[in-house]
Short mmCIF file of C-alpha atoms in Angstrom, two decimals:
data_model
loop_
_atom_site.label_atom_id
_atom_site.label_comp_id
_atom_site.label_asym_id
_atom_site.label_seq_id
_atom_site.Cartn_x
_atom_site.Cartn_y
_atom_site.Cartn_z
CA MET A 110 0.00 0.00 0.00
CA ASN A 111 1.72 3.16 -1.14
CA ALA A 112 -1.28 5.44 -0.86
CA LYS A 113 -3.13 5.67 2.44
CA PRO A 114 -5.27 2.57 2.98
CA THR A 115 -9.06 2.77 2.90
CA ILE A 116 -10.49 1.86 6.29
CA ALA A 117 -13.88 0.26 6.88
CA ILE A 118 -15.30 0.65 10.38
CA LEU A 119 -17.94 -1.93 11.24
CA GLY A 120 -20.06 -0.51 14.00
CA GLY A 121 -19.01 2.83 12.56
CA THR A 122 -22.10 4.67 13.79
CA GLY A 123 -21.38 3.69 17.40
CA ASP A 124 -19.53 5.70 20.02
CA LEU A 125 -16.02 4.32 19.48
CA GLY A 126 -16.46 3.62 15.77
CA SER A 127 -17.60 7.13 14.93
CA GLY A 128 -14.84 8.62 17.08
CA LEU A 129 -12.21 6.61 15.20
CA ALA A 130 -13.82 7.66 11.90
CA LYS A 131 -13.50 11.36 12.77
CA CYS A 132 -9.80 11.02 13.63
CA TRP A 133 -8.89 9.08 10.52
CA LEU A 134 -10.90 11.35 8.22
CA ALA A 135 -9.11 14.33 9.76
CA ALA A 136 -5.79 12.58 9.07
CA GLY A 137 -6.68 12.15 5.39
CA TYR A 138 -7.80 8.52 5.24
CA LYS A 139 -10.79 7.30 3.24
CA VAL A 140 -13.30 5.81 5.67
CA VAL A 141 -16.23 3.53 4.88
CA ILE A 142 -18.79 3.43 7.67
CA GLY A 143 -20.29 -0.03 8.06
CA SER A 144 -23.56 -0.73 9.83
CA ARG A 145 -26.21 -3.41 9.75
CA SER A 146 -28.35 -0.90 7.86
CA ALA A 147 -26.76 0.50 4.70
CA ASP A 148 -29.13 3.48 4.81
CA LYS A 149 -28.09 4.37 8.35
CA ALA A 150 -24.42 4.04 7.39
CA LYS A 151 -24.86 6.24 4.31
CA SER A 152 -26.69 9.01 6.08
CA PHE A 153 -24.15 8.97 8.93
CA ALA A 154 -21.28 9.15 6.42
CA LYS A 155 -22.94 12.19 4.86
CA GLU A 156 -22.98 13.86 8.29
CA LEU A 157 -19.27 13.11 8.72
CA GLY A 158 -18.49 14.62 5.32
CA GLY A 159 -15.06 14.55 3.71
CA GLU A 160 -13.86 11.21 2.38
CA ALA A 161 -16.54 9.23 4.24
CA SER A 162 -18.94 6.81 2.60
CA GLY A 163 -21.30 4.23 4.04
CA ASP A 164 -22.59 0.73 3.32
CA ASP A 165 -23.80 -2.38 5.10
CA ASN A 166 -21.08 -4.27 7.01
CA ALA A 167 -20.20 -6.70 4.20
CA GLY A 168 -20.18 -3.96 1.56
CA ALA A 169 -17.98 -1.72 3.71
CA ALA A 170 -15.55 -4.57 4.43
CA LYS A 171 -15.36 -5.41 0.74
CA ALA A 172 -14.53 -1.82 -0.24
CA ALA A 173 -11.67 -1.40 2.26
CA ASP A 174 -8.03 -2.41 2.68
CA ILE A 175 -8.26 -2.53 6.46
CA VAL A 176 -11.42 -3.52 8.33
CA VAL A 177 -11.94 -2.29 11.89
CA LEU A 178 -14.44 -4.10 14.09
CA ALA A 179 -15.95 -1.68 16.61
CA VAL A 180 -19.10 -3.60 17.48
CA PRO A 181 -20.41 -4.57 20.92
CA PHE A 182 -19.22 -7.99 22.09
CA ALA A 183 -22.79 -9.31 21.78
CA ASN A 184 -22.57 -8.77 17.99
CA HIS A 185 -18.91 -9.79 17.67
CA GLU A 186 -19.27 -13.31 16.34
CA ALA A 187 -22.20 -12.50 14.05
CA SER A 188 -20.29 -9.58 12.53
CA LEU A 189 -17.22 -11.74 11.96
CA ARG A 190 -19.28 -14.41 10.19
CA GLU A 191 -20.97 -11.73 8.08
CA VAL A 192 -17.66 -10.45 6.65
CA ARG A 193 -15.50 -13.58 6.76
CA ASP A 194 -15.50 -14.15 3.02
CA VAL A 195 -14.77 -10.58 1.99
CA VAL A 196 -11.92 -9.93 4.46
CA GLN A 197 -9.68 -12.81 3.34
CA GLY A 198 -6.18 -11.47 2.68
CA LYS A 199 -6.89 -8.24 4.59
CA ILE A 200 -6.03 -6.85 8.01
CA VAL A 201 -8.93 -7.00 10.45
CA VAL A 202 -8.51 -4.77 13.49
CA ASP A 203 -10.57 -6.09 16.36
CA ALA A 204 -11.52 -3.53 19.00
CA ALA A 205 -14.15 -5.72 20.63
CA VAL A 206 -14.00 -6.07 24.41
CA PRO A 207 -15.55 -9.10 26.08
CA LEU A 208 -17.67 -7.20 28.60
CA VAL A 209 -20.34 -9.30 30.28
CA PRO A 210 -23.27 -7.09 31.43
CA PRO A 211 -24.33 -6.20 34.02
CA LYS A 212 -20.89 -6.51 35.69
CA VAL A 213 -18.90 -4.69 33.02
CA SER A 214 -16.34 -3.51 35.58
CA VAL A 215 -15.41 -7.10 36.46
CA VAL A 216 -12.88 -8.89 34.25
CA GLN A 217 -14.60 -11.88 32.62
CA LEU A 218 -12.38 -13.11 29.79
CA PRO A 219 -13.84 -15.73 27.43
CA PRO A 220 -12.67 -19.36 27.65
CA GLU A 221 -10.82 -18.83 24.34
CA GLY A 222 -8.54 -16.32 26.15
CA SER A 223 -9.60 -13.14 24.36
CA ALA A 224 -12.06 -11.71 21.84
CA ALA A 225 -9.13 -11.32 19.42
CA GLN A 226 -8.36 -15.02 19.48
CA ILE A 227 -12.05 -15.78 18.83
CA ALA A 228 -11.82 -13.51 15.78
CA GLN A 229 -8.68 -15.15 14.45
CA ARG A 230 -10.20 -18.61 14.83
CA LEU A 231 -13.41 -17.57 13.10
CA LEU A 232 -11.76 -15.73 10.21
CA GLY A 233 -9.05 -18.31 9.58
CA GLU A 234 -5.37 -17.98 8.80
CA GLY A 235 -5.92 -16.02 5.59
CA VAL A 236 -6.77 -12.95 7.66
CA ARG A 237 -4.23 -10.96 9.68
CA VAL A 238 -6.11 -10.12 12.87
CA VAL A 239 -4.72 -7.22 14.88
CA SER A 240 -6.25 -6.19 18.17
CA ALA A 241 -6.27 -2.58 19.38
CA PHE A 242 -8.25 0.45 20.64
CA HIS A 243 -9.75 -1.36 23.68
CA ASN A 244 -8.81 1.32 26.15
CA VAL A 245 -9.59 4.48 24.19
CA GLY A 246 -12.30 6.69 25.65
CA ALA A 247 -14.30 8.12 22.74
CA THR A 248 -15.11 11.47 24.37
CA LYS A 249 -11.91 13.19 23.31
CA LEU A 250 -12.19 11.84 19.75
CA HIS A 251 -15.63 13.38 19.35
CA GLN A 252 -14.23 16.71 20.52
CA GLY A 253 -11.81 16.60 17.59
CA GLY A 254 -8.71 15.69 19.59
CA ARG A 255 -6.59 12.62 20.15
CA ALA A 256 -7.16 10.60 23.32
CA ASP A 257 -4.63 11.19 26.11
CA CYS A 258 -3.48 7.57 26.31
CA ASP A 259 -1.43 4.91 24.56
CA VAL A 260 -2.98 2.20 22.40
CA LEU A 261 -1.60 -1.32 22.88
CA VAL A 262 -1.52 -3.15 19.53
CA PHE A 263 -1.40 -6.95 19.33
CA GLY A 264 -1.14 -9.40 16.45
CA ASP A 265 0.85 -12.37 15.23
CA ASP A 266 2.17 -10.50 12.15
CA LYS A 267 4.68 -7.75 12.96
CA ALA A 268 4.15 -5.80 9.69
CA SER A 269 0.41 -5.65 10.34
CA ARG A 270 0.99 -4.47 13.90
CA ASP A 271 3.16 -1.65 12.54
CA ILE A 272 0.40 -0.52 10.16
CA VAL A 273 -2.09 -0.36 13.04
CA ILE A 274 0.45 1.39 15.30
CA GLU A 275 0.54 4.12 12.64
CA LEU A 276 -3.29 4.32 12.63
CA ALA A 277 -3.29 4.46 16.43
CA SER A 278 -0.98 7.49 16.38
CA LYS A 279 -3.79 9.47 14.69
CA VAL A 280 -6.24 8.61 17.47
CA ALA A 281 -4.24 8.62 20.70
CA SER A 282 -0.84 9.65 22.10
CA ALA A 283 0.90 6.64 20.55
CA GLY A 284 0.45 3.08 19.40
CA ILE A 285 2.63 0.62 21.33
CA ASP A 286 3.67 -2.82 20.06
CA GLY A 287 2.15 -5.24 22.58
CA GLY A 288 3.30 -8.44 20.89
CA VAL A 289 1.36 -11.52 19.82
CA LEU A 290 -2.40 -11.72 19.51
CA ALA A 291 -2.77 -13.83 22.67
CA ASN A 292 -1.54 -10.79 24.62
CA SER A 293 -4.76 -8.99 23.71
CA ALA A 294 -6.20 -10.52 26.89
CA ALA A 295 -4.28 -7.87 28.86
CA ALA A 296 -5.89 -4.89 27.11
CA GLU A 297 -9.31 -6.51 27.00
CA ALA A 298 -9.17 -7.22 30.74
CA LEU A 299 -7.89 -3.73 31.39
CA THR A 300 -11.03 -2.24 29.86
CA SER A 301 -13.14 -3.55 32.74
CA VAL A 302 -10.58 -2.21 35.22
CA LEU A 303 -10.72 1.24 33.57
CA ILE A 304 -14.54 1.25 33.59
CA GLY A 305 -14.34 0.62 37.34
CA ILE A 306 -11.73 3.36 37.77
CA ASN A 307 -13.98 5.82 35.91
CA ARG A 308 -16.70 5.09 38.45
CA ARG A 309 -14.58 5.08 41.60
CA TYR A 310 -12.54 8.17 40.71
CA LYS A 311 -15.48 9.94 39.00
CA VAL A 312 -13.63 10.60 35.73
CA PRO A 313 -15.00 10.29 32.19
CA GLY A 314 -12.24 8.36 30.44
CA ALA A 315 -9.32 6.78 32.30
CA GLY A 316 -6.72 5.25 30.01
CA ILE A 317 -3.19 3.92 30.26
CA ARG A 318 0.21 5.19 29.26
CA ILE A 319 3.30 3.02 29.02
CA THR A 320 6.08 4.51 31.17
CA GLY A 321 9.81 3.94 30.82
CA LEU A 322 9.95 4.24 27.01
CA PRO A 323 12.35 6.55 25.18
CA ALA A 324 10.81 10.01 24.76
CA ALA A 325 10.05 9.49 21.06
CA GLY A 326 7.79 6.57 21.91
CA GLN A 327 5.75 8.48 24.45
CA MET B 156 -3.76 -0.54 63.24
CA ASN B 157 -2.81 2.83 64.64
CA ALA B 158 0.95 2.38 64.37
CA LYS B 159 2.49 1.43 61.02
CA PRO B 160 1.86 -2.24 60.26
CA THR B 161 4.72 -4.74 60.28
CA ILE B 162 5.19 -6.18 56.80
CA ALA B 163 6.54 -9.65 56.02
CA ILE B 164 7.90 -10.15 52.52
CA LEU B 165 8.03 -13.80 51.46
CA GLY B 166 10.61 -14.10 48.73
CA GLY B 167 12.13 -11.04 50.40
CA THR B 168 15.66 -11.81 49.20
CA GLY B 169 14.52 -11.81 45.55
CA ASP B 170 14.69 -8.93 43.10
CA LEU B 171 11.17 -7.51 43.64
CA GLY B 172 10.94 -8.53 47.30
CA SER B 173 14.18 -6.85 48.30
CA GLY B 174 13.27 -3.74 46.31
CA LEU B 175 9.95 -3.47 48.15
CA ALA B 176 11.76 -4.02 51.45
CA LYS B 177 14.12 -1.10 50.82
CA CYS B 178 11.25 1.27 50.03
CA TRP B 179 9.16 0.33 53.03
CA LEU B 180 12.14 0.44 55.41
CA ALA B 181 12.95 3.90 54.08
CA ALA B 182 9.35 4.92 54.75
CA GLY B 183 9.60 3.78 58.37
CA TYR B 184 7.88 0.39 58.30
CA LYS B 185 9.14 -2.67 60.17
CA VAL B 186 9.94 -5.34 57.58
CA VAL B 187 10.44 -9.06 58.18
CA ILE B 188 12.28 -10.75 55.31
CA GLY B 189 10.94 -14.25 54.69
CA SER B 190 12.86 -16.92 52.82
CA ARG B 191 12.90 -20.69 52.69
CA SER B 192 16.14 -20.48 54.67
CA ALA B 193 15.90 -18.56 57.95
CA ASP B 194 19.68 -18.05 57.94
CA LYS B 195 19.65 -16.50 54.49
CA ALA B 196 16.76 -14.24 55.50
CA LYS B 197 18.52 -13.15 58.70
CA SER B 198 21.81 -12.31 57.05
CA PHE B 199 20.02 -10.43 54.26
CA ALA B 200 18.04 -8.46 56.86
CA LYS B 201 21.29 -7.50 58.54
CA GLU B 202 22.56 -6.14 55.21
CA LEU B 203 19.39 -4.10 54.83
CA GLY B 204 19.79 -2.67 58.32
CA GLY B 205 17.26 -0.40 60.01
CA GLU B 206 14.04 -2.04 61.16
CA ALA B 207 14.62 -5.22 59.12
CA SER B 208 14.62 -8.71 60.56
CA GLY B 209 14.57 -12.12 58.91
CA ASP B 210 13.03 -15.58 59.42
CA ASP B 211 11.77 -18.54 57.43
CA ASN B 212 8.56 -17.89 55.49
CA ALA B 213 6.18 -19.17 58.17
CA GLY B 214 8.00 -17.35 60.95
CA ALA B 215 8.02 -14.10 58.99
CA ALA B 216 4.32 -14.42 58.15
CA LYS B 217 3.51 -15.09 61.80
CA ALA B 218 5.38 -12.00 63.00
CA ALA B 219 3.69 -9.57 60.60
CA ASP B 220 0.38 -7.75 60.23
CA ILE B 221 0.56 -7.76 56.43
CA VAL B 222 2.17 -10.57 54.41
CA VAL B 223 3.48 -9.83 50.92
CA LEU B 224 4.07 -12.75 48.56
CA ALA B 225 6.89 -11.92 46.14
CA VAL B 226 7.84 -15.43 45.09
CA PRO B 227 8.19 -16.83 41.56
CA PHE B 228 4.99 -18.41 40.24
CA ALA B 229 6.64 -21.83 40.38
CA ASN B 230 6.75 -21.54 44.21
CA HIS B 231 3.41 -19.74 44.55
CA GLU B 232 1.18 -22.59 45.67
CA ALA B 233 3.82 -24.17 47.93
CA SER B 234 4.43 -20.83 49.67
CA LEU B 235 0.71 -20.29 50.18
CA ARG B 236 0.29 -23.74 51.75
CA GLU B 237 3.29 -23.09 53.98
CA VAL B 238 1.78 -19.97 55.55
CA ARG B 239 -1.94 -20.72 55.32
CA ASP B 240 -2.43 -21.32 59.04
CA VAL B 241 -0.47 -18.31 60.27
CA VAL B 242 -2.03 -15.72 57.90
CA GLN B 243 -5.64 -16.31 58.91
CA GLY B 244 -7.25 -12.96 59.72
CA LYS B 245 -4.45 -11.02 57.99
CA ILE B 246 -4.02 -9.23 54.68
CA VAL B 247 -1.98 -11.22 52.16
CA VAL B 248 -0.67 -9.13 49.28
CA ASP B 249 -0.04 -11.35 46.27
CA ALA B 250 2.47 -10.03 43.75
CA ALA B 251 2.89 -13.34 41.93
CA VAL B 252 2.63 -13.26 38.16
CA PRO B 253 1.66 -16.42 36.26
CA LEU B 254 4.57 -16.38 33.81
CA VAL B 255 5.08 -19.66 31.95
CA PRO B 256 8.72 -20.04 30.87
CA PRO B 257 10.16 -19.98 28.33
CA LYS B 258 7.53 -17.72 26.72
CA VAL B 259 7.30 -15.18 29.53
CA SER B 260 6.33 -12.41 27.11
CA VAL B 261 3.19 -14.29 26.05
CA VAL B 262 0.07 -13.94 28.21
CA GLN B 263 -0.81 -17.36 29.61
CA LEU B 264 -3.32 -16.87 32.42
CA PRO B 265 -4.14 -19.89 34.58
CA PRO B 266 -7.51 -21.68 34.20
CA GLU B 267 -8.54 -20.20 37.57
CA GLY B 268 -8.39 -16.72 35.97
CA SER B 269 -5.45 -15.29 37.90
CA ALA B 270 -2.76 -16.11 40.44
CA ALA B 271 -4.63 -13.94 42.94
CA GLN B 272 -7.77 -16.06 42.69
CA ILE B 273 -5.66 -19.19 43.22
CA ALA B 274 -4.30 -17.57 46.39
CA GLN B 275 -7.74 -16.65 47.71
CA ARG B 276 -9.05 -20.15 47.09
CA LEU B 277 -6.06 -21.76 48.81
CA LEU B 278 -6.03 -19.44 51.84
CA GLY B 279 -9.79 -19.43 52.39
CA GLU B 280 -12.21 -16.68 53.27
CA GLY B 281 -10.53 -15.85 56.57
CA VAL B 282 -7.73 -14.14 54.65
CA ARG B 283 -8.13 -10.83 52.81
CA VAL B 284 -6.13 -11.35 49.63
CA VAL B 285 -5.08 -8.18 47.84
CA SER B 286 -3.18 -8.33 44.57
CA ALA B 287 -0.62 -5.68 43.56
CA PHE B 288 2.94 -4.81 42.44
CA HIS B 289 2.83 -6.98 39.28
CA ASN B 290 4.07 -4.24 36.98
CA VAL B 291 6.78 -2.65 39.10
CA GLY B 292 10.31 -2.86 37.72
CA ALA B 293 12.66 -3.40 40.65
CA THR B 294 15.61 -1.47 39.19
CA LYS B 295 14.46 1.94 40.45
CA LEU B 296 13.67 0.55 43.90
CA HIS B 297 17.20 -0.77 44.31
CA GLN B 298 18.52 2.67 43.37
CA GLY B 299 16.64 4.11 46.34
CA GLY B 300 13.83 5.74 44.36
CA ARG B 301 10.19 5.04 43.68
CA ALA B 302 9.28 3.37 40.38
CA ASP B 303 7.93 5.70 37.69
CA CYS B 304 4.59 3.92 37.30
CA ASP B 305 1.24 3.34 38.96
CA VAL B 306 0.40 0.19 40.91
CA LEU B 307 -3.01 -1.33 40.26
CA VAL B 308 -4.43 -2.77 43.49
CA PHE B 309 -7.17 -5.43 43.48
CA GLY B 310 -9.12 -7.15 46.23
CA ASP B 311 -12.63 -7.98 47.31
CA ASP B 312 -12.36 -5.90 50.52
CA LYS B 313 -12.20 -2.15 49.95
CA ALA B 314 -10.57 -1.31 53.31
CA SER B 315 -7.75 -3.77 52.58
CA ARG B 316 -7.28 -2.30 49.10
CA ASP B 317 -6.92 1.15 50.69
CA ILE B 318 -4.20 -0.11 53.07
CA VAL B 319 -2.23 -1.56 50.13
CA ILE B 320 -2.77 1.60 48.03
CA GLU B 321 -1.00 3.46 50.86
CA LEU B 322 1.88 0.94 50.78
CA ALA B 323 2.09 1.27 46.98
CA SER B 324 2.52 5.04 47.27
CA LYS B 325 5.87 4.40 49.02
CA VAL B 326 7.10 2.24 46.13
CA ALA B 327 5.75 3.83 42.95
CA SER B 328 4.05 6.99 41.70
CA ALA B 329 0.67 5.97 43.11
CA GLY B 330 -1.52 3.04 44.03
CA ILE B 331 -4.75 2.90 42.03
CA ASP B 332 -7.91 1.09 43.12
CA GLY B 333 -8.45 -1.55 40.42
CA GLY B 334 -11.54 -3.14 41.95
CA VAL B 335 -12.31 -6.75 42.80
CA LEU B 336 -9.75 -9.54 43.01
CA ALA B 337 -10.88 -11.12 39.73
CA ASN B 338 -9.60 -7.98 37.98
CA SER B 339 -6.05 -8.97 38.91
CA ALA B 340 -6.02 -10.89 35.62
CA ALA B 341 -5.52 -7.55 33.85
CA ALA B 342 -2.32 -6.62 35.72
CA GLU B 343 -0.99 -10.17 35.67
CA ALA B 344 -1.49 -10.38 31.90
CA LEU B 345 0.02 -6.94 31.47
CA THR B 346 3.29 -8.13 33.02
CA SER B 347 3.96 -10.38 30.01
CA VAL B 348 3.11 -7.49 27.69
CA LEU B 349 5.56 -5.22 29.52
CA ILE B 350 8.32 -7.87 29.42
CA GLY B 351 7.86 -7.96 25.64
CA ILE B 352 7.88 -4.16 25.42
CA ASN B 353 11.16 -4.08 27.39
CA ARG B 354 12.69 -6.34 24.74
CA ARG B 355 11.21 -4.69 21.65
CA TYR B 356 11.86 -1.10 22.76
CA LYS B 357 15.16 -1.97 24.51
CA VAL B 358 14.22 -0.40 27.85
CA PRO B 359 14.88 -1.78 31.34
CA GLY B 360 11.53 -1.33 33.03
CA ALA B 361 8.38 -0.33 31.15
CA GLY B 362 5.39 0.24 33.41
CA ILE B 363 1.94 1.74 33.17
CA ARG B 364 0.36 4.94 34.31
CA ILE B 365 -3.38 5.54 34.51
CA THR B 366 -4.29 8.65 32.52
CA GLY B 367 -7.37 10.82 32.92
CA LEU B 368 -7.35 10.92 36.72
CA PRO B 369 -7.54 14.16 38.74
CA ALA B 370 -4.01 15.54 39.35
CA ALA B 371 -3.99 14.45 43.01
CA GLY B 372 -4.38 10.84 41.97
CA GLN B 373 -1.51 10.90 39.49
#
């Protein structure tokens, strides 16, 4: 990919998805909003303006180089099945967090280890699954800024991680290479911890920053 | 406890354990170094000086108000069994991280969910297990300073969490209330991620900081 990749965001009308869309549009990427309803996606893309378009989830995934999954965990598996055929050979960025209502502030990881590993198993080895954006509060993104936190990026393919680390740098303070996909459990679990911290410390969007890195990585 | 509690550190001659000991001694706490060998513990305590003493693990646990477990995961269960009887009614602070050599930079959580939950099950409900200090690099502690990171503190009893948050503030930038004990999985998993970050970014001690908190909590 020499030119900037086109990014589909499934769940792109949601809180996180639309926040990511705003950041990447502002950074000059083409964004295709995906939703279960093509009409809803199209009218939302019109609101966003710029290089945004909209389609149903499968259509959006088909049109893009990189497909970001920003759907609630309850729709995670269904969304993966819906796009499995059209994402072969592509990078799928899974931002799903395995929250189990009502106790969303209690860590309850799935038996498979993480949502990301569920995605990789469902999509098969022809898809490079990268996991990221679990701990990004959307508030700042909607205000037109980057989130004041680091984004841990996981995946079994280093080159794909690097592409997503670049995307993360448009959304938050920095993308940080978190290693293999199995490590996604750490960031997914951390989301429940941060939800609890938001409540206990009465803040809108706690995040994490990795300390001890060289200044350029901060 | 009106006076400062006496703290036993099992695995107190190890890298993390001895680093914690130095910080708490400097902050005016009485510290009992625990080791499998009472002689080794006693001679190490003499080196530390100040209010340090040493004993075998069970003796150290018996003498203290708060018992910190800083042993390698391979000795975790054996150490818990060794002190089970003498820690009833006390706070046990578990710093064990379920690393599975040789792939210590890959998250491999135990089937029970976390090392902390294993500890609570083994010690029984008469012990208030709190989990903390998983992500603290010991290098800074040995240099006489506090680590440049936050310490996530987990436990099912809020008052016990608050006591350990106070202890964490002597060792690192701040202790942060991470919620129930099950949430320890997040910090335990994060340790493998940070070990990998140390390697990839060539740094000695990556840690985490919680962003988005009021300034006083930072």
